[in-house]
Amino acid sequence: MGMLPLQLHLTLPPWVHELDLSGRDFAGDEAKVALAIELARRNVEARSGGPFGAAIFDDRDRVVAVGVNRVLPQNCSVAHAEIMAFAMAQQRLQRSRLNEDGRKVVLATSAQPCCQCYGASVWAGIDRLLIGARSEDTESLTEFDEGPLPEDWIGELERRGIEVVRDLRRDEACTVLKAYGELGGAFY
């Protein structure tokens, strides 16, 4: 097989460059989750990955980075929307803990983080987690297994200083999951 690889190259789909976020107001929680759901929907429509979107916002409601699920096109099981958003924000801000400068950071997701993204959320340095669909929605509308979470997963995050707000635009988020499920899932 030759030499071992020394680097990993993960990318968002080219359509992300076409997003026009100028002049958009992301002041409310619903607006933030609406962007995450829009990303998920576009990812399904473009067949560029799974039905999940995420966005990182700073303390002035500005988008720092976005992410969409890229597992199949990138052949990388960790390329979930939240992980992609974390990595893009960490590269942009040049720090692994996003809120280490004391400014508040928000992660908005189209669906509740799976066990992998839940763990990453603990260490990425976020202060608020905004969620559209619940994990039971994801599992009932698609073939995804969200993995095990602590029984009191919200309490565990809150004990670590991360506020959790769920069910924001839940029906809209479920519509994207349902569309992906009806298309037979695994495509890109």
PDB file of C-alpha atoms in Angstrom:
ATOM      1  CA  MET A   1       0.000   0.000   0.000  1.00  0.00           C
ATOM      2  CA  GLY A   2       2.972   2.323   0.187  1.00  0.00           C
ATOM      3  CA  MET A   3       3.490   5.205   2.574  1.00  0.00           C
ATOM      4  CA  LEU A   4       0.945   6.161   5.170  1.00  0.00           C
ATOM      5  CA  PRO A   5      -1.017   9.355   4.482  1.00  0.00           C
ATOM      6  CA  LEU A   6       0.090  12.488   6.317  1.00  0.00           C
ATOM      7  CA  GLN A   7      -2.932  14.686   5.820  1.00  0.00           C
ATOM      8  CA  LEU A   8      -6.687  14.646   5.619  1.00  0.00           C
ATOM      9  CA  HIS A   9      -8.611  16.858   3.235  1.00  0.00           C
ATOM     10  CA  LEU A  10     -12.321  17.378   3.939  1.00  0.00           C
ATOM     11  CA  THR A  11     -14.407  19.814   1.916  1.00  0.00           C
ATOM     12  CA  LEU A  12     -17.880  21.259   1.888  1.00  0.00           C
ATOM     13  CA  PRO A  13     -19.786  21.013  -1.400  1.00  0.00           C
ATOM     14  CA  PRO A  14     -19.208  23.819  -3.935  1.00  0.00           C
ATOM     15  CA  TRP A  15     -22.778  25.115  -3.554  1.00  0.00           C
ATOM     16  CA  VAL A  16     -21.830  26.491  -0.119  1.00  0.00           C
ATOM     17  CA  HIS A  17     -19.962  29.279  -1.961  1.00  0.00           C
ATOM     18  CA  GLU A  18     -23.269  30.269  -3.555  1.00  0.00           C
ATOM     19  CA  LEU A  19     -24.911  30.968  -0.182  1.00  0.00           C
ATOM     20  CA  ASP A  20     -25.694  34.643   0.194  1.00  0.00           C
ATOM     21  CA  LEU A  21     -25.803  35.403   3.904  1.00  0.00           C
ATOM     22  CA  SER A  22     -25.358  39.155   3.552  1.00  0.00           C
ATOM     23  CA  GLY A  23     -28.213  41.138   5.000  1.00  0.00           C
ATOM     24  CA  ARG A  24     -29.771  38.114   6.678  1.00  0.00           C
ATOM     25  CA  ASP A  25     -30.804  38.497  10.303  1.00  0.00           C
ATOM     26  CA  PHE A  26     -29.765  35.609  12.532  1.00  0.00           C
ATOM     27  CA  ALA A  27     -30.638  37.312  15.822  1.00  0.00           C
ATOM     28  CA  GLY A  28     -33.187  34.720  16.990  1.00  0.00           C
ATOM     29  CA  ASP A  29     -32.774  31.029  17.740  1.00  0.00           C
ATOM     30  CA  GLU A  30     -35.342  30.114  15.065  1.00  0.00           C
ATOM     31  CA  ALA A  31     -33.391  32.017  12.397  1.00  0.00           C
ATOM     32  CA  LYS A  32     -30.200  30.185  13.322  1.00  0.00           C
ATOM     33  CA  VAL A  33     -31.836  26.758  13.111  1.00  0.00           C
ATOM     34  CA  ALA A  34     -33.565  27.788   9.869  1.00  0.00           C
ATOM     35  CA  LEU A  35     -30.115  28.208   8.319  1.00  0.00           C
ATOM     36  CA  ALA A  36     -29.029  24.764   9.546  1.00  0.00           C
ATOM     37  CA  ILE A  37     -32.185  23.233   8.046  1.00  0.00           C
ATOM     38  CA  GLU A  38     -31.643  25.144   4.789  1.00  0.00           C
ATOM     39  CA  LEU A  39     -28.130  23.665   4.612  1.00  0.00           C
ATOM     40  CA  ALA A  40     -29.497  20.158   5.220  1.00  0.00           C
ATOM     41  CA  ARG A  41     -32.178  20.616   2.553  1.00  0.00           C
ATOM     42  CA  ARG A  42     -29.691  21.908  -0.014  1.00  0.00           C
ATOM     43  CA  ASN A  43     -27.341  19.015   0.745  1.00  0.00           C
ATOM     44  CA  VAL A  44     -30.142  16.542  -0.013  1.00  0.00           C
ATOM     45  CA  GLU A  45     -31.275  18.413  -3.138  1.00  0.00           C
ATOM     46  CA  ALA A  46     -27.714  18.605  -4.482  1.00  0.00           C
ATOM     47  CA  ARG A  47     -27.106  14.977  -3.476  1.00  0.00           C
ATOM     48  CA  SER A  48     -23.869  16.133  -1.885  1.00  0.00           C
ATOM     49  CA  GLY A  49     -24.308  14.256   1.398  1.00  0.00           C
ATOM     50  CA  GLY A  50     -26.704  13.334   4.180  1.00  0.00           C
ATOM     51  CA  PRO A  51     -29.692  15.349   5.467  1.00  0.00           C
ATOM     52  CA  PHE A  52     -27.894  17.288   8.180  1.00  0.00           C
ATOM     53  CA  GLY A  53     -26.764  20.892   8.440  1.00  0.00           C
ATOM     54  CA  ALA A  54     -25.071  22.930  11.144  1.00  0.00           C
ATOM     55  CA  ALA A  55     -23.921  26.504  11.617  1.00  0.00           C
ATOM     56  CA  ILE A  56     -21.672  28.220  14.158  1.00  0.00           C
ATOM     57  CA  PHE A  57     -22.561  31.753  15.250  1.00  0.00           C
ATOM     58  CA  ASP A  58     -20.568  34.295  17.239  1.00  0.00           C
ATOM     59  CA  ASP A  59     -21.845  36.505  20.057  1.00  0.00           C
ATOM     60  CA  ARG A  60     -23.037  39.086  17.513  1.00  0.00           C
ATOM     61  CA  ASP A  61     -25.216  36.581  15.619  1.00  0.00           C
ATOM     62  CA  ARG A  62     -22.794  36.385  12.702  1.00  0.00           C
ATOM     63  CA  VAL A  63     -22.114  33.115  10.888  1.00  0.00           C
ATOM     64  CA  VAL A  64     -18.594  31.918  11.654  1.00  0.00           C
ATOM     65  CA  ALA A  65     -18.822  28.653   9.696  1.00  0.00           C
ATOM     66  CA  VAL A  66     -21.273  26.110   8.342  1.00  0.00           C
ATOM     67  CA  GLY A  67     -21.203  22.374   7.860  1.00  0.00           C
ATOM     68  CA  VAL A  68     -23.176  19.663   6.126  1.00  0.00           C
ATOM     69  CA  ASN A  69     -22.919  15.891   6.274  1.00  0.00           C
ATOM     70  CA  ARG A  70     -20.168  14.703   3.896  1.00  0.00           C
ATOM     71  CA  VAL A  71     -19.635  11.122   5.129  1.00  0.00           C
ATOM     72  CA  LEU A  72     -20.223   9.271   1.841  1.00  0.00           C
ATOM     73  CA  PRO A  73     -18.666  11.707  -0.648  1.00  0.00           C
ATOM     74  CA  GLN A  74     -15.579  12.136   1.542  1.00  0.00           C
ATOM     75  CA  ASN A  75     -15.367   8.465   2.653  1.00  0.00           C
ATOM     76  CA  CYS A  76     -15.017   9.674   6.226  1.00  0.00           C
ATOM     77  CA  SER A  77     -17.303   8.546   9.055  1.00  0.00           C
ATOM     78  CA  VAL A  78     -16.558  11.659  11.137  1.00  0.00           C
ATOM     79  CA  ALA A  79     -17.602  14.126   8.394  1.00  0.00           C
ATOM     80  CA  HIS A  80     -20.921  14.924  10.076  1.00  0.00           C
ATOM     81  CA  ALA A  81     -22.439  18.407   9.742  1.00  0.00           C
ATOM     82  CA  GLU A  82     -21.506  19.486  13.275  1.00  0.00           C
ATOM     83  CA  ILE A  83     -17.947  18.170  12.975  1.00  0.00           C
ATOM     84  CA  MET A  84     -17.502  19.937   9.629  1.00  0.00           C
ATOM     85  CA  ALA A  85     -18.847  23.191  11.128  1.00  0.00           C
ATOM     86  CA  PHE A  86     -16.585  22.864  14.185  1.00  0.00           C
ATOM     87  CA  ALA A  87     -13.523  22.166  12.024  1.00  0.00           C
ATOM     88  CA  MET A  88     -14.257  25.046   9.643  1.00  0.00           C
ATOM     89  CA  ALA A  89     -14.814  27.459  12.552  1.00  0.00           C
ATOM     90  CA  GLN A  90     -11.688  26.236  14.356  1.00  0.00           C
ATOM     91  CA  GLN A  91      -9.609  26.780  11.230  1.00  0.00           C
ATOM     92  CA  ARG A  92     -11.147  30.211  10.629  1.00  0.00           C
ATOM     93  CA  LEU A  93     -10.603  31.366  14.220  1.00  0.00           C
ATOM     94  CA  GLN A  94      -7.324  29.446  14.633  1.00  0.00           C
ATOM     95  CA  ARG A  95      -8.286  27.880  17.951  1.00  0.00           C
ATOM     96  CA  SER A  96      -9.560  24.450  18.912  1.00  0.00           C
ATOM     97  CA  ARG A  97     -11.840  25.752  21.682  1.00  0.00           C
ATOM     98  CA  LEU A  98     -14.106  28.236  19.920  1.00  0.00           C
ATOM     99  CA  ASN A  99     -15.128  30.238  22.995  1.00  0.00           C
ATOM    100  CA  GLU A 100     -11.703  30.372  24.653  1.00  0.00           C
ATOM    101  CA  ASP A 101     -11.576  34.161  24.179  1.00  0.00           C
ATOM    102  CA  GLY A 102     -14.628  34.516  26.430  1.00  0.00           C
ATOM    103  CA  ARG A 103     -17.089  35.298  23.641  1.00  0.00           C
ATOM    104  CA  LYS A 104     -20.240  33.197  23.458  1.00  0.00           C
ATOM    105  CA  VAL A 105     -20.537  30.688  20.608  1.00  0.00           C
ATOM    106  CA  VAL A 106     -23.749  29.042  19.369  1.00  0.00           C
ATOM    107  CA  LEU A 107     -24.121  25.807  17.401  1.00  0.00           C
ATOM    108  CA  ALA A 108     -27.388  25.461  15.466  1.00  0.00           C
ATOM    109  CA  THR A 109     -28.196  22.001  14.089  1.00  0.00           C
ATOM    110  CA  SER A 110     -30.934  20.694  11.843  1.00  0.00           C
ATOM    111  CA  ALA A 111     -31.145  17.570  14.010  1.00  0.00           C
ATOM    112  CA  GLN A 112     -30.046  16.470  17.468  1.00  0.00           C
ATOM    113  CA  PRO A 113     -26.350  15.568  17.508  1.00  0.00           C
ATOM    114  CA  CYS A 114     -25.520  11.870  17.347  1.00  0.00           C
ATOM    115  CA  CYS A 115     -23.209  10.365  19.963  1.00  0.00           C
ATOM    116  CA  GLN A 116     -20.101  11.464  18.027  1.00  0.00           C
ATOM    117  CA  CYS A 117     -21.230  15.068  17.571  1.00  0.00           C
ATOM    118  CA  TYR A 118     -22.517  15.197  21.133  1.00  0.00           C
ATOM    119  CA  GLY A 119     -19.020  14.369  22.378  1.00  0.00           C
ATOM    120  CA  ALA A 120     -17.404  16.871  20.045  1.00  0.00           C
ATOM    121  CA  SER A 121     -19.810  19.561  21.267  1.00  0.00           C
ATOM    122  CA  VAL A 122     -18.471  19.133  24.798  1.00  0.00           C
ATOM    123  CA  TRP A 123     -14.925  20.008  23.711  1.00  0.00           C
ATOM    124  CA  ALA A 124     -15.473  22.410  20.795  1.00  0.00           C
ATOM    125  CA  GLY A 125     -16.208  25.354  23.079  1.00  0.00           C
ATOM    126  CA  ILE A 126     -19.853  26.190  22.497  1.00  0.00           C
ATOM    127  CA  ASP A 127     -22.201  27.908  24.924  1.00  0.00           C
ATOM    128  CA  ARG A 128     -25.569  27.141  23.345  1.00  0.00           C
ATOM    129  CA  LEU A 129     -26.856  24.221  21.279  1.00  0.00           C
ATOM    130  CA  LEU A 130     -29.966  24.835  19.166  1.00  0.00           C
ATOM    131  CA  ILE A 131     -31.663  21.735  17.740  1.00  0.00           C
ATOM    132  CA  GLY A 132     -34.348  21.155  15.083  1.00  0.00           C
ATOM    133  CA  ALA A 133     -35.366  17.490  14.825  1.00  0.00           C
ATOM    134  CA  ARG A 134     -34.933  14.993  17.670  1.00  0.00           C
ATOM    135  CA  SER A 135     -32.887  11.796  17.379  1.00  0.00           C
ATOM    136  CA  GLU A 136     -36.073   9.725  17.375  1.00  0.00           C
ATOM    137  CA  ASP A 137     -37.191  11.717  14.306  1.00  0.00           C
ATOM    138  CA  THR A 138     -33.911  10.947  12.553  1.00  0.00           C
ATOM    139  CA  GLU A 139     -34.141   7.240  13.373  1.00  0.00           C
ATOM    140  CA  SER A 140     -37.810   6.888  12.388  1.00  0.00           C
ATOM    141  CA  LEU A 141     -37.554   8.862   9.111  1.00  0.00           C
ATOM    142  CA  THR A 142     -34.169   7.564   7.894  1.00  0.00           C
ATOM    143  CA  GLU A 143     -31.967   4.504   8.380  1.00  0.00           C
ATOM    144  CA  PHE A 144     -29.461   6.378  10.571  1.00  0.00           C
ATOM    145  CA  ASP A 145     -28.449   5.012  13.982  1.00  0.00           C
ATOM    146  CA  GLU A 146     -27.723   7.996  16.232  1.00  0.00           C
ATOM    147  CA  GLY A 147     -25.796   5.897  18.762  1.00  0.00           C
ATOM    148  CA  PRO A 148     -25.919   5.881  22.556  1.00  0.00           C
ATOM    149  CA  LEU A 149     -26.157   9.061  24.603  1.00  0.00           C
ATOM    150  CA  PRO A 150     -26.146   9.494  28.378  1.00  0.00           C
ATOM    151  CA  GLU A 151     -29.669   9.177  29.771  1.00  0.00           C
ATOM    152  CA  ASP A 152     -29.561  12.795  30.951  1.00  0.00           C
ATOM    153  CA  TRP A 153     -27.652  14.111  27.926  1.00  0.00           C
ATOM    154  CA  ILE A 154     -29.135  17.609  28.208  1.00  0.00           C
ATOM    155  CA  GLY A 155     -28.230  17.804  31.893  1.00  0.00           C
ATOM    156  CA  GLU A 156     -24.676  16.645  31.115  1.00  0.00           C
ATOM    157  CA  LEU A 157     -24.266  19.474  28.603  1.00  0.00           C
ATOM    158  CA  GLU A 158     -25.836  22.041  30.920  1.00  0.00           C
ATOM    159  CA  ARG A 159     -23.488  20.987  33.746  1.00  0.00           C
ATOM    160  CA  ARG A 160     -20.667  21.850  31.344  1.00  0.00           C
ATOM    161  CA  GLY A 161     -22.103  25.294  30.655  1.00  0.00           C
ATOM    162  CA  ILE A 162     -23.887  24.479  27.382  1.00  0.00           C
ATOM    163  CA  GLU A 163     -27.522  25.589  27.195  1.00  0.00           C
ATOM    164  CA  VAL A 164     -29.718  23.297  25.068  1.00  0.00           C
ATOM    165  CA  VAL A 165     -32.834  24.433  23.173  1.00  0.00           C
ATOM    166  CA  ARG A 166     -34.749  21.749  21.257  1.00  0.00           C
ATOM    167  CA  ASP A 167     -37.649  21.442  18.840  1.00  0.00           C
ATOM    168  CA  LEU A 168     -36.894  24.672  16.955  1.00  0.00           C
ATOM    169  CA  ARG A 169     -38.608  24.319  13.552  1.00  0.00           C
ATOM    170  CA  ARG A 170     -38.873  20.590  14.276  1.00  0.00           C
ATOM    171  CA  ASP A 171     -41.528  19.927  11.613  1.00  0.00           C
ATOM    172  CA  GLU A 172     -39.444  21.684   8.956  1.00  0.00           C
ATOM    173  CA  ALA A 173     -36.367  19.690   9.982  1.00  0.00           C
ATOM    174  CA  CYS A 174     -38.361  16.448   9.830  1.00  0.00           C
ATOM    175  CA  THR A 175     -39.491  17.295   6.291  1.00  0.00           C
ATOM    176  CA  VAL A 176     -35.848  17.240   5.159  1.00  0.00           C
ATOM    177  CA  LEU A 177     -35.198  13.928   6.933  1.00  0.00           C
ATOM    178  CA  LYS A 178     -38.343  12.443   5.378  1.00  0.00           C
ATOM    179  CA  ALA A 179     -37.333  13.588   1.879  1.00  0.00           C
ATOM    180  CA  TYR A 180     -33.930  11.953   2.285  1.00  0.00           C
ATOM    181  CA  GLY A 181     -35.480   8.745   3.615  1.00  0.00           C
ATOM    182  CA  GLU A 182     -37.923   8.593   0.695  1.00  0.00           C
ATOM    183  CA  LEU A 183     -35.058   8.943  -1.783  1.00  0.00           C
ATOM    184  CA  GLY A 184     -33.590   5.742  -0.392  1.00  0.00           C
ATOM    185  CA  GLY A 185     -30.884   7.357   1.668  1.00  0.00           C
ATOM    186  CA  ALA A 186     -27.313   6.585   0.682  1.00  0.00           C
ATOM    187  CA  PHE A 187     -26.505   8.840  -2.238  1.00  0.00           C
ATOM    188  CA  TYR A 188     -24.210  11.736  -2.951  1.00  0.00           C
TER     189      TYR A 188
END
